[in-house]
Amino acid sequence: RPVLEITEAVREYPGVPPVRALDGVDLTVMPGEWLAIVGPSGSGKSTLLNLMGALDKPTSGSVRIDGHEVGKLNDEKLSALRGRSLGFVFQSFHLLQSLSALDNVGTALMYRGIPAAERRRRAESALTRVGLGHRLGHRPSQLSGGESQRVAIARALVGDPALVLADEPTGNLDSRNGEEIMRLFGELHADGATLVLITHDDEIARAAPRRVHIRDGRIVQGALV
Ligand code: ADP
Ligand code: ADP
């Protein structure tokens, strides 16, 4: 069963005339796939990310995430779906500065009623998986950009999500750290993770085995990548 299935999705923002940010998007992601979505500024990437992340609903068409039709869920159920099925990685890391790496990762499990000792155990395991087993007690200010992004990736993985969404994950990193992060995604993919990478950067997208282009709110299959 697809992890993500988007069918004829249209998203219009109000205006006179309305802005059609997505104009009939079809996209299916199967378990274990690593897909890059590439497009220039204004092409609809953020709008699509918001649909894939259950942060927004399509104006028309269908978005199914991990078997759930997003359009039919209320805010509470959307929030539960995000917590259970999705992991997010952002350009700017979004770590809490006052917390250690271990606690930044462990707090992602707070809302599931998992006891503190078990949260710590799983957070340590996720940080070890991204190569940061020796940085558990460090705060974001004591970590490099590349290490900070690894913490964010551990946080995205710790709940064992059906799908990890990474939005320009190398955008705040120098090219060496960026390449290391893409290598880590490669390892996670080899391990069976399902990944969607969103980027404006063709070079970065080349790390992913499957690529689609988005342009003016439409998916253009592989040819242009
Ligand atoms: P990208 O992330 O690729 O830069 P966006 O999804 O942000 O693209 O934007 C796609 C189109 O929708 C652009 O024309 C943008 O100006 C427009 N847009 C995005 N958000 C809004 C909004 N809240 N209201 C009106 N228009 C918007
Ligand atoms: P960055 O600039 O770090 O890539 P943004 O702050 O632009 O990330 O966020 C990208 C998108 O993700 C936005 O549409 C935003 O609403 C959403 N978002 C931001 N923080 C969170 C979060 N903690 N959980 C879920 N979605 C988020």
PDB file of C-alpha atoms and ligand atoms in Angstrom:
ATOM      1  CA  ARG A   1       0.000   0.000   0.000  1.00  0.00           C
ATOM      2  CA  PRO A   2       1.364   3.483  -0.851  1.00  0.00           C
ATOM      3  CA  VAL A   3       2.677   5.580   2.017  1.00  0.00           C
ATOM      4  CA  LEU A   4       1.561   8.668   0.136  1.00  0.00           C
ATOM      5  CA  GLU A   5      -0.996   8.903  -2.646  1.00  0.00           C
ATOM      6  CA  ILE A   6      -1.891  12.278  -4.109  1.00  0.00           C
ATOM      7  CA  THR A   7      -4.538  12.339  -6.834  1.00  0.00           C
ATOM      8  CA  GLU A   8      -5.476  15.372  -8.927  1.00  0.00           C
ATOM      9  CA  ALA A   9      -4.628  17.695  -6.072  1.00  0.00           C
ATOM     10  CA  VAL A  10      -5.438  21.357  -6.605  1.00  0.00           C
ATOM     11  CA  ARG A  11      -4.611  24.026  -4.025  1.00  0.00           C
ATOM     12  CA  GLU A  12      -5.841  27.549  -4.598  1.00  0.00           C
ATOM     13  CA  TYR A  13      -5.139  30.499  -2.351  1.00  0.00           C
ATOM     14  CA  PRO A  14      -7.875  33.136  -2.114  1.00  0.00           C
ATOM     15  CA  GLY A  15      -7.434  36.209  -4.298  1.00  0.00           C
ATOM     16  CA  VAL A  16      -8.945  37.965  -7.272  1.00  0.00           C
ATOM     17  CA  PRO A  17      -8.291  35.922  -9.268  1.00  0.00           C
ATOM     18  CA  PRO A  18      -7.360  33.003  -6.948  1.00  0.00           C
ATOM     19  CA  VAL A  19      -3.731  31.804  -7.016  1.00  0.00           C
ATOM     20  CA  ARG A  20      -3.562  28.199  -8.210  1.00  0.00           C
ATOM     21  CA  ALA A  21      -0.397  27.032  -6.420  1.00  0.00           C
ATOM     22  CA  LEU A  22      -0.989  23.358  -7.286  1.00  0.00           C
ATOM     23  CA  ASP A  23      -2.744  22.562 -10.537  1.00  0.00           C
ATOM     24  CA  GLY A  24      -3.612  18.851 -10.584  1.00  0.00           C
ATOM     25  CA  VAL A  25      -0.770  16.977  -8.885  1.00  0.00           C
ATOM     26  CA  ASP A  26      -0.591  13.163  -9.044  1.00  0.00           C
ATOM     27  CA  LEU A  27       2.137  11.519  -6.980  1.00  0.00           C
ATOM     28  CA  THR A  28       2.512   8.110  -5.336  1.00  0.00           C
ATOM     29  CA  VAL A  29       5.268   7.126  -2.912  1.00  0.00           C
ATOM     30  CA  MET A  30       5.684   3.450  -2.005  1.00  0.00           C
ATOM     31  CA  PRO A  31       7.282   2.118   1.201  1.00  0.00           C
ATOM     32  CA  GLY A  32      11.077   2.243   1.007  1.00  0.00           C
ATOM     33  CA  GLU A  33      11.207   4.817  -1.796  1.00  0.00           C
ATOM     34  CA  TRP A  34      13.441   7.864  -1.749  1.00  0.00           C
ATOM     35  CA  LEU A  35      11.963  10.603  -3.902  1.00  0.00           C
ATOM     36  CA  ALA A  36      13.325  14.094  -4.577  1.00  0.00           C
ATOM     37  CA  ILE A  37      10.910  16.835  -5.624  1.00  0.00           C
ATOM     38  CA  VAL A  38      12.810  19.578  -7.426  1.00  0.00           C
ATOM     39  CA  GLY A  39      11.530  22.968  -8.494  1.00  0.00           C
ATOM     40  CA  PRO A  40      12.404  26.653  -8.616  1.00  0.00           C
ATOM     41  CA  SER A  41      11.099  29.273  -6.200  1.00  0.00           C
ATOM     42  CA  GLY A  42       7.357  29.782  -6.595  1.00  0.00           C
ATOM     43  CA  SER A  43       6.782  26.404  -8.284  1.00  0.00           C
ATOM     44  CA  GLY A  44       4.573  25.096  -5.445  1.00  0.00           C
ATOM     45  CA  LYS A  45       7.038  23.101  -3.311  1.00  0.00           C
ATOM     46  CA  SER A  46       5.972  24.553   0.045  1.00  0.00           C
ATOM     47  CA  THR A  47       2.316  24.154  -0.837  1.00  0.00           C
ATOM     48  CA  LEU A  48       2.922  20.520  -1.791  1.00  0.00           C
ATOM     49  CA  LEU A  49       4.988  19.932   1.358  1.00  0.00           C
ATOM     50  CA  ASN A  50       2.129  21.261   3.460  1.00  0.00           C
ATOM     51  CA  LEU A  51      -0.233  18.741   1.817  1.00  0.00           C
ATOM     52  CA  MET A  52       2.232  15.847   2.188  1.00  0.00           C
ATOM     53  CA  GLY A  53       2.768  16.829   5.823  1.00  0.00           C
ATOM     54  CA  ALA A  54      -0.953  16.922   6.703  1.00  0.00           C
ATOM     55  CA  LEU A  55      -0.531  20.631   7.508  1.00  0.00           C
ATOM     56  CA  ASP A  56      -3.031  21.724   4.874  1.00  0.00           C
ATOM     57  CA  LYS A  57      -5.823  20.223   2.751  1.00  0.00           C
ATOM     58  CA  PRO A  58      -6.272  20.374  -1.015  1.00  0.00           C
ATOM     59  CA  THR A  59      -8.947  22.651  -2.497  1.00  0.00           C
ATOM     60  CA  SER A  60      -9.941  19.614  -4.580  1.00  0.00           C
ATOM     61  CA  GLY A  61      -8.528  16.176  -5.235  1.00  0.00           C
ATOM     62  CA  SER A  62      -7.246  13.673  -2.733  1.00  0.00           C
ATOM     63  CA  VAL A  63      -4.269  13.276  -0.410  1.00  0.00           C
ATOM     64  CA  ARG A  64      -3.855   9.936   1.381  1.00  0.00           C
ATOM     65  CA  ILE A  65      -1.090   9.609   3.968  1.00  0.00           C
ATOM     66  CA  ASP A  66      -0.371   6.166   5.425  1.00  0.00           C
ATOM     67  CA  GLY A  67      -3.870   5.117   4.330  1.00  0.00           C
ATOM     68  CA  HIS A  68      -5.729   8.142   5.742  1.00  0.00           C
ATOM     69  CA  GLU A  69      -7.649  10.581   3.555  1.00  0.00           C
ATOM     70  CA  VAL A  70      -6.462  13.971   4.798  1.00  0.00           C
ATOM     71  CA  GLY A  71      -9.547  15.854   3.605  1.00  0.00           C
ATOM     72  CA  LYS A  72     -11.753  13.814   5.933  1.00  0.00           C
ATOM     73  CA  LEU A  73      -9.778  14.420   9.141  1.00  0.00           C
ATOM     74  CA  ASN A  74     -10.359  17.179  11.699  1.00  0.00           C
ATOM     75  CA  ASP A  75      -7.439  19.162  13.141  1.00  0.00           C
ATOM     76  CA  GLU A  76      -6.995  16.816  16.079  1.00  0.00           C
ATOM     77  CA  LYS A  77      -6.819  13.748  13.847  1.00  0.00           C
ATOM     78  CA  LEU A  78      -4.451  15.525  11.429  1.00  0.00           C
ATOM     79  CA  SER A  79      -2.171  16.328  14.331  1.00  0.00           C
ATOM     80  CA  ALA A  80      -2.272  12.694  15.494  1.00  0.00           C
ATOM     81  CA  LEU A  81      -1.504  11.539  11.938  1.00  0.00           C
ATOM     82  CA  ARG A  82       1.530  13.859  11.798  1.00  0.00           C
ATOM     83  CA  GLY A  83       2.803  12.571  15.135  1.00  0.00           C
ATOM     84  CA  ARG A  84       2.306   8.906  14.275  1.00  0.00           C
ATOM     85  CA  SER A  85       3.129   8.658  10.579  1.00  0.00           C
ATOM     86  CA  LEU A  86       5.430  11.548   9.665  1.00  0.00           C
ATOM     87  CA  GLY A  87       8.879  12.877  10.513  1.00  0.00           C
ATOM     88  CA  PHE A  88       9.911  16.421   9.513  1.00  0.00           C
ATOM     89  CA  VAL A  89      13.381  17.773   8.738  1.00  0.00           C
ATOM     90  CA  PHE A  90      13.751  21.521   8.043  1.00  0.00           C
ATOM     91  CA  GLN A  91      16.397  23.748   6.539  1.00  0.00           C
ATOM     92  CA  SER A  92      16.890  25.583   9.842  1.00  0.00           C
ATOM     93  CA  PHE A  93      16.920  22.456  12.080  1.00  0.00           C
ATOM     94  CA  HIS A  94      14.239  23.760  14.493  1.00  0.00           C
ATOM     95  CA  LEU A  95      15.982  22.398  17.585  1.00  0.00           C
ATOM     96  CA  LEU A  96      15.218  23.645  21.087  1.00  0.00           C
ATOM     97  CA  GLN A  97      18.333  25.523  22.211  1.00  0.00           C
ATOM     98  CA  SER A  98      17.903  24.806  25.921  1.00  0.00           C
ATOM     99  CA  LEU A  99      17.741  21.021  25.500  1.00  0.00           C
ATOM    100  CA  SER A 100      20.446  18.417  24.951  1.00  0.00           C
ATOM    101  CA  ALA A 101      20.523  16.395  21.741  1.00  0.00           C
ATOM    102  CA  LEU A 102      19.034  13.474  23.690  1.00  0.00           C
ATOM    103  CA  ASP A 103      16.113  15.571  24.964  1.00  0.00           C
ATOM    104  CA  ASN A 104      15.514  17.254  21.588  1.00  0.00           C
ATOM    105  CA  VAL A 105      14.997  13.786  20.128  1.00  0.00           C
ATOM    106  CA  GLY A 106      13.193  12.283  23.140  1.00  0.00           C
ATOM    107  CA  THR A 107      10.569  15.046  23.359  1.00  0.00           C
ATOM    108  CA  ALA A 108       9.303  13.985  19.927  1.00  0.00           C
ATOM    109  CA  LEU A 109       7.868  10.924  21.751  1.00  0.00           C
ATOM    110  CA  MET A 110       6.242  12.875  24.610  1.00  0.00           C
ATOM    111  CA  TYR A 111       2.789  12.963  23.099  1.00  0.00           C
ATOM    112  CA  ARG A 112       2.555   9.199  22.794  1.00  0.00           C
ATOM    113  CA  GLY A 113       2.507   8.388  26.465  1.00  0.00           C
ATOM    114  CA  ILE A 114       5.900   6.686  26.322  1.00  0.00           C
ATOM    115  CA  PRO A 115       7.650   6.681  29.739  1.00  0.00           C
ATOM    116  CA  ALA A 116      10.733   8.900  30.144  1.00  0.00           C
ATOM    117  CA  ALA A 117      13.248   6.040  30.454  1.00  0.00           C
ATOM    118  CA  GLU A 118      11.957   4.453  27.245  1.00  0.00           C
ATOM    119  CA  ARG A 119      12.036   7.838  25.459  1.00  0.00           C
ATOM    120  CA  ARG A 120      15.685   8.246  26.427  1.00  0.00           C
ATOM    121  CA  ARG A 121      16.518   4.723  25.290  1.00  0.00           C
ATOM    122  CA  ARG A 122      14.899   5.269  21.888  1.00  0.00           C
ATOM    123  CA  ALA A 123      16.424   8.745  21.511  1.00  0.00           C
ATOM    124  CA  GLU A 124      19.898   7.348  22.212  1.00  0.00           C
ATOM    125  CA  SER A 125      19.329   4.620  19.649  1.00  0.00           C
ATOM    126  CA  ALA A 126      18.161   7.163  17.007  1.00  0.00           C
ATOM    127  CA  LEU A 127      21.146   9.444  17.698  1.00  0.00           C
ATOM    128  CA  THR A 128      23.504   6.484  17.413  1.00  0.00           C
ATOM    129  CA  ARG A 129      21.883   5.629  14.088  1.00  0.00           C
ATOM    130  CA  VAL A 130      22.800   9.084  12.701  1.00  0.00           C
ATOM    131  CA  GLY A 131      26.354   8.874  14.046  1.00  0.00           C
ATOM    132  CA  LEU A 132      25.892  11.070  17.138  1.00  0.00           C
ATOM    133  CA  GLY A 133      26.088   8.482  19.913  1.00  0.00           C
ATOM    134  CA  HIS A 134      28.978  10.515  21.360  1.00  0.00           C
ATOM    135  CA  ARG A 135      27.056  13.817  21.481  1.00  0.00           C
ATOM    136  CA  LEU A 136      23.998  12.890  23.561  1.00  0.00           C
ATOM    137  CA  GLY A 137      24.461  15.593  26.198  1.00  0.00           C
ATOM    138  CA  HIS A 138      25.460  18.394  23.836  1.00  0.00           C
ATOM    139  CA  ARG A 139      23.167  21.370  23.264  1.00  0.00           C
ATOM    140  CA  PRO A 140      22.585  22.801  19.770  1.00  0.00           C
ATOM    141  CA  SER A 141      25.021  25.692  20.474  1.00  0.00           C
ATOM    142  CA  GLN A 142      27.778  23.091  21.064  1.00  0.00           C
ATOM    143  CA  LEU A 143      27.101  21.279  17.787  1.00  0.00           C
ATOM    144  CA  SER A 144      28.114  22.091  14.209  1.00  0.00           C
ATOM    145  CA  GLY A 145      25.461  22.706  11.558  1.00  0.00           C
ATOM    146  CA  GLY A 146      25.925  19.205  10.184  1.00  0.00           C
ATOM    147  CA  GLU A 147      25.594  17.696  13.660  1.00  0.00           C
ATOM    148  CA  SER A 148      22.515  19.814  14.374  1.00  0.00           C
ATOM    149  CA  GLN A 149      20.866  18.522  11.214  1.00  0.00           C
ATOM    150  CA  ARG A 150      21.720  14.957  12.301  1.00  0.00           C
ATOM    151  CA  VAL A 151      19.935  15.598  15.602  1.00  0.00           C
ATOM    152  CA  ALA A 152      16.938  16.844  13.639  1.00  0.00           C
ATOM    153  CA  ILE A 153      17.037  13.702  11.486  1.00  0.00           C
ATOM    154  CA  ALA A 154      17.204  11.520  14.608  1.00  0.00           C
ATOM    155  CA  ARG A 155      14.174  13.420  15.934  1.00  0.00           C
ATOM    156  CA  ALA A 156      12.337  12.745  12.664  1.00  0.00           C
ATOM    157  CA  LEU A 157      13.182   9.017  12.855  1.00  0.00           C
ATOM    158  CA  VAL A 158      12.676   8.285  16.534  1.00  0.00           C
ATOM    159  CA  GLY A 159       8.943   7.599  16.247  1.00  0.00           C
ATOM    160  CA  ASP A 160       9.531   5.168  13.374  1.00  0.00           C
ATOM    161  CA  PRO A 161       7.399   7.198  10.903  1.00  0.00           C
ATOM    162  CA  ALA A 162       5.969   5.826   7.677  1.00  0.00           C
ATOM    163  CA  LEU A 163       7.441   8.814   5.826  1.00  0.00           C
ATOM    164  CA  VAL A 164      10.187  11.378   6.456  1.00  0.00           C
ATOM    165  CA  LEU A 165       9.741  14.776   4.774  1.00  0.00           C
ATOM    166  CA  ALA A 166      12.918  16.819   4.383  1.00  0.00           C
ATOM    167  CA  ASP A 167      12.532  20.444   3.272  1.00  0.00           C
ATOM    168  CA  GLU A 168      15.832  21.836   1.867  1.00  0.00           C
ATOM    169  CA  PRO A 169      17.741  19.892   4.563  1.00  0.00           C
ATOM    170  CA  THR A 170      21.142  21.034   3.257  1.00  0.00           C
ATOM    171  CA  GLY A 171      20.167  24.681   2.692  1.00  0.00           C
ATOM    172  CA  ASN A 172      21.988  25.960   5.794  1.00  0.00           C
ATOM    173  CA  LEU A 173      25.056  23.718   5.417  1.00  0.00           C
ATOM    174  CA  ASP A 174      28.327  24.094   3.541  1.00  0.00           C
ATOM    175  CA  SER A 175      28.810  21.683   0.658  1.00  0.00           C
ATOM    176  CA  ARG A 176      30.872  19.160   2.639  1.00  0.00           C
ATOM    177  CA  ASN A 177      28.278  18.894   5.426  1.00  0.00           C
ATOM    178  CA  GLY A 178      25.514  18.903   2.826  1.00  0.00           C
ATOM    179  CA  GLU A 179      27.077  15.911   1.107  1.00  0.00           C
ATOM    180  CA  GLU A 180      27.395  14.106   4.419  1.00  0.00           C
ATOM    181  CA  ILE A 181      23.731  14.659   5.151  1.00  0.00           C
ATOM    182  CA  MET A 182      22.833  13.274   1.711  1.00  0.00           C
ATOM    183  CA  ARG A 183      25.063  10.267   2.402  1.00  0.00           C
ATOM    184  CA  LEU A 184      23.193   9.731   5.666  1.00  0.00           C
ATOM    185  CA  PHE A 185      19.863   9.828   3.792  1.00  0.00           C
ATOM    186  CA  GLY A 186      21.352   7.217   1.462  1.00  0.00           C
ATOM    187  CA  GLU A 187      22.121   4.967   4.445  1.00  0.00           C
ATOM    188  CA  LEU A 188      18.658   5.452   5.909  1.00  0.00           C
ATOM    189  CA  HIS A 189      17.154   4.618   2.519  1.00  0.00           C
ATOM    190  CA  ALA A 190      19.294   1.456   2.317  1.00  0.00           C
ATOM    191  CA  ASP A 191      17.922   0.630   5.777  1.00  0.00           C
ATOM    192  CA  GLY A 192      14.351   0.809   4.463  1.00  0.00           C
ATOM    193  CA  ALA A 193      13.296   4.370   5.391  1.00  0.00           C
ATOM    194  CA  THR A 194      10.806   6.138   3.111  1.00  0.00           C
ATOM    195  CA  LEU A 195      12.027   9.630   2.273  1.00  0.00           C
ATOM    196  CA  VAL A 196      10.777  12.651   0.365  1.00  0.00           C
ATOM    197  CA  LEU A 197      13.341  15.401  -0.184  1.00  0.00           C
ATOM    198  CA  ILE A 198      12.201  18.824  -1.350  1.00  0.00           C
ATOM    199  CA  THR A 199      14.782  21.108  -2.911  1.00  0.00           C
ATOM    200  CA  HIS A 200      15.397  23.781  -5.530  1.00  0.00           C
ATOM    201  CA  ASP A 201      18.900  22.304  -6.071  1.00  0.00           C
ATOM    202  CA  ASP A 202      19.356  19.801  -8.928  1.00  0.00           C
ATOM    203  CA  GLU A 203      22.766  18.732  -7.606  1.00  0.00           C
ATOM    204  CA  ILE A 204      21.357  17.802  -4.202  1.00  0.00           C
ATOM    205  CA  ALA A 205      18.401  16.014  -5.808  1.00  0.00           C
ATOM    206  CA  ARG A 206      20.747  13.769  -7.783  1.00  0.00           C
ATOM    207  CA  ALA A 207      21.455  11.801  -4.601  1.00  0.00           C
ATOM    208  CA  ALA A 208      17.899  10.442  -4.731  1.00  0.00           C
ATOM    209  CA  PRO A 209      17.142   7.448  -6.963  1.00  0.00           C
ATOM    210  CA  ARG A 210      13.770   8.892  -8.032  1.00  0.00           C
ATOM    211  CA  ARG A 211      13.289  12.522  -8.979  1.00  0.00           C
ATOM    212  CA  VAL A 212      10.353  14.558 -10.197  1.00  0.00           C
ATOM    213  CA  HIS A 213      10.279  18.200 -11.173  1.00  0.00           C
ATOM    214  CA  ILE A 214       7.553  20.600 -10.135  1.00  0.00           C
ATOM    215  CA  ARG A 215       6.879  23.646 -12.250  1.00  0.00           C
ATOM    216  CA  ASP A 216       3.991  26.123 -12.045  1.00  0.00           C
ATOM    217  CA  GLY A 217       2.129  23.781  -9.709  1.00  0.00           C
ATOM    218  CA  ARG A 218       2.415  20.711 -11.918  1.00  0.00           C
ATOM    219  CA  ILE A 219       4.588  17.619 -11.666  1.00  0.00           C
ATOM    220  CA  VAL A 220       6.834  17.124 -14.665  1.00  0.00           C
ATOM    221  CA  GLN A 221       8.208  13.566 -14.672  1.00  0.00           C
ATOM    222  CA  GLY A 222      11.948  12.856 -14.577  1.00  0.00           C
ATOM    223  CA  ALA A 223      12.828  14.247 -18.029  1.00  0.00           C
ATOM    224  CA  LEU A 224      13.963  17.695 -16.889  1.00  0.00           C
ATOM    225  CA  VAL A 225      16.000  16.504 -13.903  1.00  0.00           C
TER     226      VAL A 225
HETATM  227  P1  ADP B   1       7.778  27.318  -3.566  1.00  0.00           P
HETATM  228  O1  ADP B   1       7.798  26.680  -2.196  1.00  0.00           O
HETATM  229  O2  ADP B   1       8.192  26.389  -4.655  1.00  0.00           O
HETATM  230  O3  ADP B   1       8.525  28.606  -3.581  1.00  0.00           O
HETATM  231  P2  ADP B   1       5.002  28.004  -2.954  1.00  0.00           P
HETATM  232  O4  ADP B   1       4.224  26.773  -2.722  1.00  0.00           O
HETATM  233  O5  ADP B   1       5.457  28.780  -1.762  1.00  0.00           O
HETATM  234  O6  ADP B   1       6.253  27.665  -3.904  1.00  0.00           O
HETATM  235  O7  ADP B   1       4.164  28.988  -3.860  1.00  0.00           O
HETATM  236  C1  ADP B   1       3.485  28.576  -5.057  1.00  0.00           C
HETATM  237  C2  ADP B   1       2.658  29.751  -5.577  1.00  0.00           C
HETATM  238  O8  ADP B   1       1.614  30.057  -4.662  1.00  0.00           O
HETATM  239  C3  ADP B   1       3.446  31.046  -5.755  1.00  0.00           C
HETATM  240  O9  ADP B   1       2.910  31.724  -6.850  1.00  0.00           O
HETATM  241  C4  ADP B   1       3.154  31.797  -4.474  1.00  0.00           C
HETATM  242  O10 ADP B   1       3.275  33.182  -4.660  1.00  0.00           O
HETATM  243  C5  ADP B   1       1.724  31.390  -4.191  1.00  0.00           C
HETATM  244  N1  ADP B   1       1.403  31.380  -2.746  1.00  0.00           N
HETATM  245  C6  ADP B   1       2.007  30.640  -1.786  1.00  0.00           C
HETATM  246  N2  ADP B   1       1.432  30.848  -0.585  1.00  0.00           N
HETATM  247  C7  ADP B   1       0.427  31.739  -0.791  1.00  0.00           C
HETATM  248  C8  ADP B   1      -0.550  32.348   0.060  1.00  0.00           C
HETATM  249  N3  ADP B   1      -0.623  32.070   1.362  1.00  0.00           N
HETATM  250  N4  ADP B   1      -1.429  33.197  -0.524  1.00  0.00           N
HETATM  251  C9  ADP B   1      -1.379  33.478  -1.826  1.00  0.00           C
HETATM  252  N5  ADP B   1      -0.503  32.945  -2.677  1.00  0.00           N
HETATM  253  C10 ADP B   1       0.404  32.080  -2.169  1.00  0.00           C
HETATM  254  P1  ADP B   2      12.690  25.940   7.116  1.00  0.00           P
HETATM  255  O1  ADP B   2      12.779  27.378   6.750  1.00  0.00           O
HETATM  256  O2  ADP B   2      13.483  25.563   8.310  1.00  0.00           O
HETATM  257  O3  ADP B   2      12.868  24.979   5.968  1.00  0.00           O
HETATM  258  P2  ADP B   2       9.939  26.560   7.639  1.00  0.00           P
HETATM  259  O4  ADP B   2       9.906  27.230   8.961  1.00  0.00           O
HETATM  260  O5  ADP B   2       9.854  27.362   6.382  1.00  0.00           O
HETATM  261  O6  ADP B   2      11.216  25.608   7.588  1.00  0.00           O
HETATM  262  O7  ADP B   2       8.798  25.467   7.631  1.00  0.00           O
HETATM  263  C1  ADP B   2       8.457  24.766   6.463  1.00  0.00           C
HETATM  264  C2  ADP B   2       7.007  24.330   6.567  1.00  0.00           C
HETATM  265  O8  ADP B   2       6.830  23.407   7.642  1.00  0.00           O
HETATM  266  C3  ADP B   2       6.076  25.473   6.837  1.00  0.00           C
HETATM  267  O9  ADP B   2       4.967  25.328   5.988  1.00  0.00           O
HETATM  268  C4  ADP B   2       5.665  25.346   8.285  1.00  0.00           C
HETATM  269  O10 ADP B   2       4.309  25.679   8.476  1.00  0.00           O
HETATM  270  C5  ADP B   2       5.865  23.875   8.574  1.00  0.00           C
HETATM  271  N1  ADP B   2       6.398  23.644   9.942  1.00  0.00           N
HETATM  272  C6  ADP B   2       7.267  24.421  10.602  1.00  0.00           C
HETATM  273  N2  ADP B   2       7.547  23.903  11.806  1.00  0.00           N
HETATM  274  C7  ADP B   2       6.847  22.743  11.916  1.00  0.00           C
HETATM  275  C8  ADP B   2       6.732  21.724  12.920  1.00  0.00           C
HETATM  276  N3  ADP B   2       7.375  21.784  14.076  1.00  0.00           N
HETATM  277  N4  ADP B   2       5.920  20.661  12.671  1.00  0.00           N
HETATM  278  C9  ADP B   2       5.270  20.585  11.525  1.00  0.00           C
HETATM  279  N5  ADP B   2       5.358  21.518  10.557  1.00  0.00           N
HETATM  280  C10 ADP B   2       6.110  22.575  10.724  1.00  0.00           C
END
